[in-house]
């Protein structure tokens, strides 16, 4: 059996399981089931799609310069776990030591939203944010801290009930100087 054939079998099995689940829900007499399922599918589509390119979303703020540390705290996000197809959510903290170039404050939130709109894992999500900031702004350093709750860890009986998961990523002088990372964590609160 080829990988493609196995995927078709898995897809058919998945469709059967979804149909069985819908029948169970329908048996409970839940009203407006079609609308609820449509909203759910629409939500999944929106959370895994971006209408604009990353280059349109995160850009340099022209004619402005800054060289002191910047701290952006608690940007909320929600993403879909690519391993379990359920949400994980939390906050992103960003520290940047500019090398003159900066981005507008809203651009950081847009960047977080862009990378959260994908089937994702938290470790990659954290790194993608940091690397994109580093690539676009060419700062002296970037430090990213993501704190999230994973629904999958709370519903999968085979996993520990993890209340929060923290990942970090650093570039430039943040990767070389632990005292700078400590200062950023203190600023994040």
Steps between C-alpha positions, in 0.01 A plus 500: 500500500641839398506803727237663277268198532546499877410871516180432304409221741581729795294777342199272450534375857519859621187593304317201653606604849386859440165376368458274805579795727247720321237225535568481877468877529185497286351227722533737796259736328740792473331773302664667201758223463570588136575861593722391789702262282529766228627756755755245626628423149509872421700560820751228405537643152559853631749379763707321237493762224658841450362745245813718492861397453742523790691772312185717497432439869837568664692798365751761612357830627654744253675817617511388865805376691552362849790321667378425855325175601134458412269269698160396366308302761211257495388486137211252507482218247306186418631231267416144400731216611613313191533174697155498664292749294383682811582854615788623706503859617691746711724803477813605316759735655754665270824680582698673226821699521476699177788589278310817406217335295168444678151380415173658607348353816200349319735315262614274786142395572440443128815285485385285792158458341654410164707215645217382725275462194642159415504143618785561737721381781604746768874452457489585127253785563745657748795468262310630195405819680855566619663419168262721300561798732874439471489469119290813442642741760863376520509583872782438744284228653151354540360300791160329478313335787176312436281369782210282396236259617442195281152352489651172379687456830175538689280266295738222400494258792841362402669836560582689817273787583744782419360836606744711299786450259772762451732523199767756418710598203784749483719650228802727498622635832203345683638157411842591636411692817289331767474823701318665208255208485449531878428874461246426225324238715483753786347758262248243377372475858 
